[in-house]
Short mmCIF file of C-alpha atoms and ligand atoms in Angstrom, two decimals:
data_model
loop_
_atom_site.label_atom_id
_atom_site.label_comp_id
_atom_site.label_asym_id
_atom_site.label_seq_id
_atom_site.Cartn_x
_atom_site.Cartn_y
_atom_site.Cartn_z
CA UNK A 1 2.30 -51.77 -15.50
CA UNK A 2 5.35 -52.22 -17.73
CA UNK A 3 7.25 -49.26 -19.17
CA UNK A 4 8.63 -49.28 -22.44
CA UNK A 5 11.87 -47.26 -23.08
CA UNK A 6 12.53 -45.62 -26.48
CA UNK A 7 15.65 -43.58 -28.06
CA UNK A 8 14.68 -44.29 -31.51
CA UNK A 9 12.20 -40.94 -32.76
CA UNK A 10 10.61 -42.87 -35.57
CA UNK A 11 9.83 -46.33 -33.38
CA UNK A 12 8.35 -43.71 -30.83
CA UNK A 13 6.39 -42.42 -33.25
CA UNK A 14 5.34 -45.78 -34.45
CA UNK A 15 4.73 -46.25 -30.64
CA UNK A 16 2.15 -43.55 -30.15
CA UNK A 17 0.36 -43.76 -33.56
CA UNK A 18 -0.25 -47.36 -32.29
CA UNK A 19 -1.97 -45.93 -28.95
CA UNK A 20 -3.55 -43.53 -31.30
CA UNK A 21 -4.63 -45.87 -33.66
CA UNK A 22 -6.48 -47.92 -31.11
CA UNK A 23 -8.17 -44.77 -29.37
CA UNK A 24 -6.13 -44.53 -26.39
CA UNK A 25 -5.98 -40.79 -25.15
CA UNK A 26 -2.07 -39.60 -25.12
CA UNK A 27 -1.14 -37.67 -22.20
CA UNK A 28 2.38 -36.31 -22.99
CA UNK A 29 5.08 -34.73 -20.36
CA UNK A 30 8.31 -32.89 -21.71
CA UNK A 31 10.92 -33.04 -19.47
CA UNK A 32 14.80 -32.58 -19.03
CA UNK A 33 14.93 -35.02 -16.84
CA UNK A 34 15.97 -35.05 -13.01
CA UNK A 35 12.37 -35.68 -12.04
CA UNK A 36 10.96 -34.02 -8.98
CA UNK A 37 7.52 -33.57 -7.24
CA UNK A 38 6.69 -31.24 -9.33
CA UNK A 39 7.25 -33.15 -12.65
CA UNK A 40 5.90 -35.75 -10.78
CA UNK A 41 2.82 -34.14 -10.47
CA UNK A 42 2.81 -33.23 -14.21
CA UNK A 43 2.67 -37.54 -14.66
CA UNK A 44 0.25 -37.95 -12.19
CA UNK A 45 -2.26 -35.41 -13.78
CA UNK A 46 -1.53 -37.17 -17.22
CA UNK A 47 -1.94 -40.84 -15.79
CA UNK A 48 -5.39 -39.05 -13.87
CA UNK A 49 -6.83 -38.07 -17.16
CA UNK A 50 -5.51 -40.36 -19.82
CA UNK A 51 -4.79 -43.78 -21.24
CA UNK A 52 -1.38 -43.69 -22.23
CA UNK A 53 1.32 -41.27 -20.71
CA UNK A 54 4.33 -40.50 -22.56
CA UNK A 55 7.32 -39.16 -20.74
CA UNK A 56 10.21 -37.67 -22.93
CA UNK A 57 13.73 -36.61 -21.02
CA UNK A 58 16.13 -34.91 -23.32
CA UNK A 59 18.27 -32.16 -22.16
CA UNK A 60 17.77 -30.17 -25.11
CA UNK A 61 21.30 -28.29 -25.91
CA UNK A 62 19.75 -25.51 -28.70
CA UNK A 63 18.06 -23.98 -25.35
CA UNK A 64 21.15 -23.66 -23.15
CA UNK A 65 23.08 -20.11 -23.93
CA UNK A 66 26.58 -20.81 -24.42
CA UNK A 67 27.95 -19.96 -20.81
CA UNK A 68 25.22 -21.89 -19.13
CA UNK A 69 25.04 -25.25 -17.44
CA UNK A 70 23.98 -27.88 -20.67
CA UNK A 71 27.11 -29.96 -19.28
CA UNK A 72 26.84 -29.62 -15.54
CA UNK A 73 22.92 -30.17 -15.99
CA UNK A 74 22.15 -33.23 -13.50
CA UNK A 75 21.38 -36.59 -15.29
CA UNK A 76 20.08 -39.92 -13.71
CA UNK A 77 18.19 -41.90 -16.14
CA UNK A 78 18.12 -44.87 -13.86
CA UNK A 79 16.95 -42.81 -10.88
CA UNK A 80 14.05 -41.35 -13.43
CA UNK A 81 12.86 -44.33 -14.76
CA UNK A 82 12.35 -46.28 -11.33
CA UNK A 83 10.81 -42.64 -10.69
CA UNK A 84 8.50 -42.77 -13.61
CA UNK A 85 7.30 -46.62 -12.88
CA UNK A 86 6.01 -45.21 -9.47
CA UNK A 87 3.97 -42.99 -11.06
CA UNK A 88 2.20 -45.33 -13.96
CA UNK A 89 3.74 -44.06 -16.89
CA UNK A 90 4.03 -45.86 -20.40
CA UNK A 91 6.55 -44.79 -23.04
CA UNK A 92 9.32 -43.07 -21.68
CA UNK A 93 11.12 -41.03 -25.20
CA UNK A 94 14.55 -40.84 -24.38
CA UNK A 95 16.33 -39.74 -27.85
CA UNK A 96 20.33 -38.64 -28.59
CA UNK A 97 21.00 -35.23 -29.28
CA UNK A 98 22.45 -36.53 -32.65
CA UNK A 99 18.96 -38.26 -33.18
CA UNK A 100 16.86 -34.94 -32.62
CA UNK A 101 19.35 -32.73 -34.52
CA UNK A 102 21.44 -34.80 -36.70
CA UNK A 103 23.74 -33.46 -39.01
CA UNK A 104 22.65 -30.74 -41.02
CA UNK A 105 19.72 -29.53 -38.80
CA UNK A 106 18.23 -26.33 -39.98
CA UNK A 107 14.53 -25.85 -39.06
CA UNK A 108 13.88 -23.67 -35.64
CA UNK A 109 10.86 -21.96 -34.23
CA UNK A 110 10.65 -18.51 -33.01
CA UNK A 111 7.58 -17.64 -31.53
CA UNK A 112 7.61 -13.45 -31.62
CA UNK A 113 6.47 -10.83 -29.10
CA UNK A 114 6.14 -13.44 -25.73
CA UNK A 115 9.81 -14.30 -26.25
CA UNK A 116 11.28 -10.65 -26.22
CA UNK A 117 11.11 -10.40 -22.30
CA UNK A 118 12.57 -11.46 -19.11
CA UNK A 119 13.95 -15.09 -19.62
CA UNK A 120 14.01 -14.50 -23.55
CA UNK A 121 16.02 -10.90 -22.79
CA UNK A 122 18.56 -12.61 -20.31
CA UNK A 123 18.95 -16.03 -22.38
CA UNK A 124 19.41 -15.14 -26.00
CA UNK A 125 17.73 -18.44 -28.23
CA UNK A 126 16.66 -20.17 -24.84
CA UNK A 127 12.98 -19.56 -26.14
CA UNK A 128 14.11 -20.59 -29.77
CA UNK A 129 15.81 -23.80 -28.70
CA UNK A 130 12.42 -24.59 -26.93
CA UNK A 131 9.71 -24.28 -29.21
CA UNK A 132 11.93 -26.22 -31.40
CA UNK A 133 12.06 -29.20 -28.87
CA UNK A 134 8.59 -29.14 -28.00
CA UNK A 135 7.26 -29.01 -31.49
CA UNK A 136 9.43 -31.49 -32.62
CA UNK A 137 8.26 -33.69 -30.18
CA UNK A 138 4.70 -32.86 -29.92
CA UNK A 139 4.97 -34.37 -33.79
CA UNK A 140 6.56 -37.57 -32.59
CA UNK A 141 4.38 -38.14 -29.98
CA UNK A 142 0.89 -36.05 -31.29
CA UNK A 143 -0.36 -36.11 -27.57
CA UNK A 144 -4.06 -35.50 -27.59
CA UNK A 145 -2.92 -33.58 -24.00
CA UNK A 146 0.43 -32.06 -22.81
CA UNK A 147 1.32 -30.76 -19.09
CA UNK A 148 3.42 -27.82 -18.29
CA UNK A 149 4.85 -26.20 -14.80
CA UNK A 150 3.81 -22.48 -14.17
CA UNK A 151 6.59 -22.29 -12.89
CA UNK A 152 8.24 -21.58 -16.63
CA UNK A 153 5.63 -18.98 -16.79
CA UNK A 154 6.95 -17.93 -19.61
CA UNK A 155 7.32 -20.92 -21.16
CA UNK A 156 4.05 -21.70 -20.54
CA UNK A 157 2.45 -18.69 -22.74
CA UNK A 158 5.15 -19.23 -25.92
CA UNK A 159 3.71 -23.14 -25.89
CA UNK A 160 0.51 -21.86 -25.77
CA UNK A 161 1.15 -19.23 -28.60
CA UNK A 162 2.80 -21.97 -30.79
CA UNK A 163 -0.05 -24.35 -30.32
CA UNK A 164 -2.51 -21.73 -31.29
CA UNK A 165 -0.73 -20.01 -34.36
CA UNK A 166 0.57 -23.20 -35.85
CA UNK A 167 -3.23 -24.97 -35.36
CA UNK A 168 -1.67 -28.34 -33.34
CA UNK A 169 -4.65 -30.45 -31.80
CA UNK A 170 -3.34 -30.49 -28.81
CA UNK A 171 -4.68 -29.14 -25.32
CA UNK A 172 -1.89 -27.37 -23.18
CA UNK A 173 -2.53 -27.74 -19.66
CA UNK A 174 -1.21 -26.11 -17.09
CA UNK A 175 -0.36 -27.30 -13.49
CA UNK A 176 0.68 -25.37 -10.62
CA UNK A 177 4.25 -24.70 -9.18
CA UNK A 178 5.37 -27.34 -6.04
CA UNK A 179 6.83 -26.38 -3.36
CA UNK A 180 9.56 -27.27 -0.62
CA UNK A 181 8.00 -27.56 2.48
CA UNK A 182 9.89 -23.83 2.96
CA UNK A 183 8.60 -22.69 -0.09
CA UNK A 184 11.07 -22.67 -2.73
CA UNK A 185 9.67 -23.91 -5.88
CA UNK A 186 11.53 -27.05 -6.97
CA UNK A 187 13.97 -27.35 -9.55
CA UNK A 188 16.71 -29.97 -10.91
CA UNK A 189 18.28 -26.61 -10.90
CA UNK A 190 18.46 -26.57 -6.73
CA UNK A 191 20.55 -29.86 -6.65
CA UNK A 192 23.74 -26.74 -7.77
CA UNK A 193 22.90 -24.60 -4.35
CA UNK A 194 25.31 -25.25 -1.58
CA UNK A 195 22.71 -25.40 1.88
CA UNK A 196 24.14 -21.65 2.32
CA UNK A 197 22.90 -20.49 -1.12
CA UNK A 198 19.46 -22.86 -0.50
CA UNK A 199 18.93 -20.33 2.46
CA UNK A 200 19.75 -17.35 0.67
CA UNK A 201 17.31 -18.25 -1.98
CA UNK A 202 14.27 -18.26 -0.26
CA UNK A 203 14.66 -14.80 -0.36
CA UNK A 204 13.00 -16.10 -3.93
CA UNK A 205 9.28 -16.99 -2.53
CA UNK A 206 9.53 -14.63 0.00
CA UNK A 207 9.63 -11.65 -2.06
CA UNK A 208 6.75 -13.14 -4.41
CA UNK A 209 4.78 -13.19 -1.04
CA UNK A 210 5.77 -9.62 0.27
CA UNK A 211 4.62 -8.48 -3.56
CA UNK A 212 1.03 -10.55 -3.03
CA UNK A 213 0.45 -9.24 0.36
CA UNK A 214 0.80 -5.79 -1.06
CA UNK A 215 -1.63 -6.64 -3.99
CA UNK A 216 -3.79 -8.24 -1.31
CA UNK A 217 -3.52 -5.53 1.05
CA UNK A 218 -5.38 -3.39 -2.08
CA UNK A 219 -1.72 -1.86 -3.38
CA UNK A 220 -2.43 -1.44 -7.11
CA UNK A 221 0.73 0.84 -8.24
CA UNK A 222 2.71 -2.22 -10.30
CA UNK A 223 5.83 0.04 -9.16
CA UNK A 224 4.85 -0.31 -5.21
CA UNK A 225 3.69 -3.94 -5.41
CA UNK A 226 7.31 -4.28 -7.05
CA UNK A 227 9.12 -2.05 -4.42
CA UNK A 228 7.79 -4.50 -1.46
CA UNK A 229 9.43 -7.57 -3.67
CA UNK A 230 12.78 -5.43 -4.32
CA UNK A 231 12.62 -4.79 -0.60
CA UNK A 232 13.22 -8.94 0.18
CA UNK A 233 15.35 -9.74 -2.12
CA UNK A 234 17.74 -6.85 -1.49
CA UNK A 235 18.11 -7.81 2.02
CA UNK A 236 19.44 -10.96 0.71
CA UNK A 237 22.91 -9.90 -0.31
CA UNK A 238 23.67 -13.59 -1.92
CA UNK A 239 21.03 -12.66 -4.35
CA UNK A 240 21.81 -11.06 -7.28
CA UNK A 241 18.42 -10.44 -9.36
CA UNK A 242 18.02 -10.68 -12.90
CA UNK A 243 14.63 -9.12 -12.96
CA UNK A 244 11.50 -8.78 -10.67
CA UNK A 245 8.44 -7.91 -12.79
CA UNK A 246 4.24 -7.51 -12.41
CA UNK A 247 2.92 -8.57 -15.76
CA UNK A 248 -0.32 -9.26 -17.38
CA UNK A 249 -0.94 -12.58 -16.68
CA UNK A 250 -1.67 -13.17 -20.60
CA UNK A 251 0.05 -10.41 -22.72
CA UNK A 252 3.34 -9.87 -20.28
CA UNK A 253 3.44 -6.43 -20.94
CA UNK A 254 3.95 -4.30 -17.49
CA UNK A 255 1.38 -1.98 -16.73
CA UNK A 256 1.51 1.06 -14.63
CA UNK A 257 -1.57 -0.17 -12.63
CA UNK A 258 -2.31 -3.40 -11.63
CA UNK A 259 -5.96 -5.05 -12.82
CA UNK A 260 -7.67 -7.62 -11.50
CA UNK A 261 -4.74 -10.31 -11.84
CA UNK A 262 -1.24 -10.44 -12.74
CA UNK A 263 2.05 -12.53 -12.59
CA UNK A 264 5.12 -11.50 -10.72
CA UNK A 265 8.23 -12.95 -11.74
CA UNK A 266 11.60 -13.40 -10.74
CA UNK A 267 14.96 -14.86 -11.77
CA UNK A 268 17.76 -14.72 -9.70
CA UNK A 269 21.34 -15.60 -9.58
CA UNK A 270 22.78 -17.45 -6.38
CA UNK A 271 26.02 -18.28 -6.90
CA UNK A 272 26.58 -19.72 -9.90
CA UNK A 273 22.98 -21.04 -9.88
CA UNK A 274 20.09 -18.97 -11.47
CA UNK A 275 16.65 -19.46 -9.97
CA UNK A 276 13.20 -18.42 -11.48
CA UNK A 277 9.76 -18.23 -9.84
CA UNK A 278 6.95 -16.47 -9.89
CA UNK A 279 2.89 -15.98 -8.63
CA UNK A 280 -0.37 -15.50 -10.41
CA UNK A 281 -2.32 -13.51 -8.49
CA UNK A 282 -6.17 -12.62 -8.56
CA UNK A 283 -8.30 -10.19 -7.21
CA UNK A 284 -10.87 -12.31 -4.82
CA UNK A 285 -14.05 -12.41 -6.67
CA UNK A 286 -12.51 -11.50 -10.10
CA UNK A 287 -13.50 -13.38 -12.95
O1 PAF B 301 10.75 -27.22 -19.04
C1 PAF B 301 11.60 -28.00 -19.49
O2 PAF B 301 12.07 -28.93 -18.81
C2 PAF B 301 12.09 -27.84 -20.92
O3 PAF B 301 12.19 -26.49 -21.27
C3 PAF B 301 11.25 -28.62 -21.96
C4 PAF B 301 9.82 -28.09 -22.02
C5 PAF B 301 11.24 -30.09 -21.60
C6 PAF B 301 11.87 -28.46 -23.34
O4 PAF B 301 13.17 -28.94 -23.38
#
């Protein structure tokens, strides 16, 4: 299958309304680039369910704080695209930043309420930059389908939120978090960890688990199922966490007592590196 390599946002647009235009379904995948297993996945569920799958890498800079790691962030384009081939994918959108926001760029999205929280509180604008991105590119591409991690849990809801309040035809699907084969949830972001600070941060999964065992084990105080997280990471004195939350699965508010599901998230700092995971969790037999 040949893959066709764009930087140009209006000749990808022409691109897609062409696949449009001829009724192909548009499976779309945002990415930063770096591919792993786990955007892998996100291509493989696209190429699964559509005719055309669009892959766009751009390491968007309006989402990076101004301390964090937009220049250190790992690029390979080569190494993605031989990736991407593997994997059947079509258009690969692979824009400038001065194409995306060239001079005198002045339009951003701010989705309210989902954004106020955890990743939004410790990342002023990361939430901003990214519902600018991904709208801007949902109307380049207009994917009739779009995959997303849960491992950006967050990120997942404020997509969803934008989609719905701004009325785009687009389905938002999500797709679960891989794993390492020890459990840490994979990241470009891991490539920073020295193999000391990998160790440390499976402190990461392994307080998610402690927090579903106490969930499973019937433990419906959010504080207690919280406590048995803290517990983990704690012990892991290369750790220094950002927050460890149980959520609503939907709203992300924190409830004193746990329903019948809920997310528990993390982000943690490890070294210079800062790691975020989390678990959805339902009761068995729930609806
Ligand atoms: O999840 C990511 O890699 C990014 O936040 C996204 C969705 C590609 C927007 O830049």
């Amino acid at each position: 299958m040949r893959l066709e390599v764009i930087t140009d946002p209006k000749a990808m647009a022409e691109a897609c309304s062409v696949a449009r235009m001829s009724g192909l379904t548009i499976g779309f995948v945002p990415t930063m680039g770096y591919l792993h297993e786990g955007h892998l996945s996100l291509l493989r569920a696209a190429r699964a369910d559509c005719d055309t799958v669009v892959l766009s890498i751009f390491v968007n800079p309006i989402q990076f704080g101004p301390h964090e790691d937009y220049n250190r962030y790992p690029r390979d384009a080569e190494r993605d695209l031989n990736l991407a081939k593997t994997v059947g994918v079509n258009l690969v959108f692979m824009p400038t930043v001065e194409d995306m926001y060239p001079q005198g760029y002045s339009t951003f999205v701010d989705v309210q309420g989902l954004t106020e929280k955890f990743e939004g509180a410790f990342r002023p604008g990361h939430f901003r930059g990214v519902a600018t991105v991904v709208l801007k590119l949902f109307n380049i591409v207009q994917p009739h389908r779009a995959y997303f991690g849960q491992k950006d849990y967050q990120q997942l809801l404020v997509v969803r939120r934008m989609v719905q309040d701004l009325n785009l035809p687009i389905e938002i699907v999500p797709m679960p978090t891989v794993r390492e084969s020890d459990g840490l949830a994979m990241s470009s972001r891991n490539t920073y960890l020295s193999a000391e600070e990998r160790r440390a941060a499976l402190a990461i999964p392994r307080a998610l688990n402690a927090c579903r065992e106490a969930l499973e084990r019937g433990e419906r105080i959010a504080s207690e199922v919280r406590r048995a997280g803290l517990a983990v990471i704690e012990s892991e004195p290369m750790l220094s966490l950002d927050y460890l939350a149980v959520a609503h699965p939907e709203t992300l508010e924190e409830p004193d007592v746990v329903g019948s599901s809920a997310v528990v998230l993390i982000a943690a700092r490890c070294g210079s590196t800062r790691l975020i995971d989390n678990i959805l969790w339902e009761e068995a037999g729930g609806t």
